[in-house]
Steps between C-alpha positions, in 0.01 A plus 500: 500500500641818400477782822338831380569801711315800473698794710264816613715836610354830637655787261461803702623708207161440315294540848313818366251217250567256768636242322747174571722364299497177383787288454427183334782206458422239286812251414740751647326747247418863685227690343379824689149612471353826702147368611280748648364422845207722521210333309301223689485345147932439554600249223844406462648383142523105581317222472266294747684277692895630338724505822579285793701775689422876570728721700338808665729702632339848681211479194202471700461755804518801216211313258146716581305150354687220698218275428505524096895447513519193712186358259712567211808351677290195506378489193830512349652213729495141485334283720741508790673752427631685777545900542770642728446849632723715710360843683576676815246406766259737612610513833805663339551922358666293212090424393418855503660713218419866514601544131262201365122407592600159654266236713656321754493095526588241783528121409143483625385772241544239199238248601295763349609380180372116522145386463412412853529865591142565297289158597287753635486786240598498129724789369521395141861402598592163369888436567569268803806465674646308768793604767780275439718686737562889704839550635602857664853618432585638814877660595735261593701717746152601689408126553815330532492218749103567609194231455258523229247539778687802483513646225125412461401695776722761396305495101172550660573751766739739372499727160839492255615107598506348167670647197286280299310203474484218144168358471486195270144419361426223263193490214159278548387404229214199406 
């Protein structure tokens, strides 16, 4: 089986149209293509089902329709395909940009994005995804030699404690 990536970057230069660029690599083939983010109608170039990997770096949190991206996302991946995604957590200034309209996300945010969240309501949004794994990036000198107990408590009582966190989702499909 031959691995498909699809790589998503935020380009702050074009942030006035709110747009991200997309980085496809195909075969060790880049092509770039500006997408624009805005529309609730998002439709990137690809076919159903094209890639079995998608790298998100800091993509998301700037997007004003989350929803409509992570559907496309899905439409584009495989079955199984899993999509990697790193952002500063919320409980962190990093998620807060005072030059760019961002929204700010916690590992818990993305079960938003898989159908269980809506058994109760129906959004139109048909893209489900599963957690695979969260780990917080946390600084080494701060925690050296403490528990995880530790550092958990630390994560959910005190702001600026992770410089990041990598979430790492992966595609349901029938």
């Amino acid at each position: 089986m031959i691995v498909r990536a699809l790589q998503l970057v935020f380009d702050p230069s074009s942030w006035h149209a709110r747009r991200v660029l997309v980085r496809a690599t195909a075969d060790g083939e880049p092509e770039d293509r500006t997408i624009d983010a805005t529309s609730r109608e998002l439709s990137l170039p690809f076919a159903d089902d094209t890639f079995s990997a998608l790298e998100c770096g800091d993509v998301l949190r700037y997007l004003p329709e989350p929803l409509a991206f992570m559907q496309e996302l899905h439409r584009v991946s495989a079955p199984g395909a899993t999509a990697s995604f790193v952002l500063p957590d919320a409980g962190s200034d990093e998620a807060y940009s005072p030059i760019f309209a961002t929204r700010p996300y916690t590992p818990v945010s993305f079960i938003y994005f898989g159908q269980p969240a809506y058994h109760r309501a129906d959004y139109g949004y048909r893209g489900d995804w599963e957690t695979v794994e969260a780990i917080y990036v946390v600084a080494r000198e701060r925690y050296a030699g403490g528990s995880i107990a530790a550092v958990k408590e630390a994560l959910a009582r005190e702001r600026n404690q992770s410089l990041c966190f990598l979430m790492t989702l992966r595609a349901v499909k029938p």
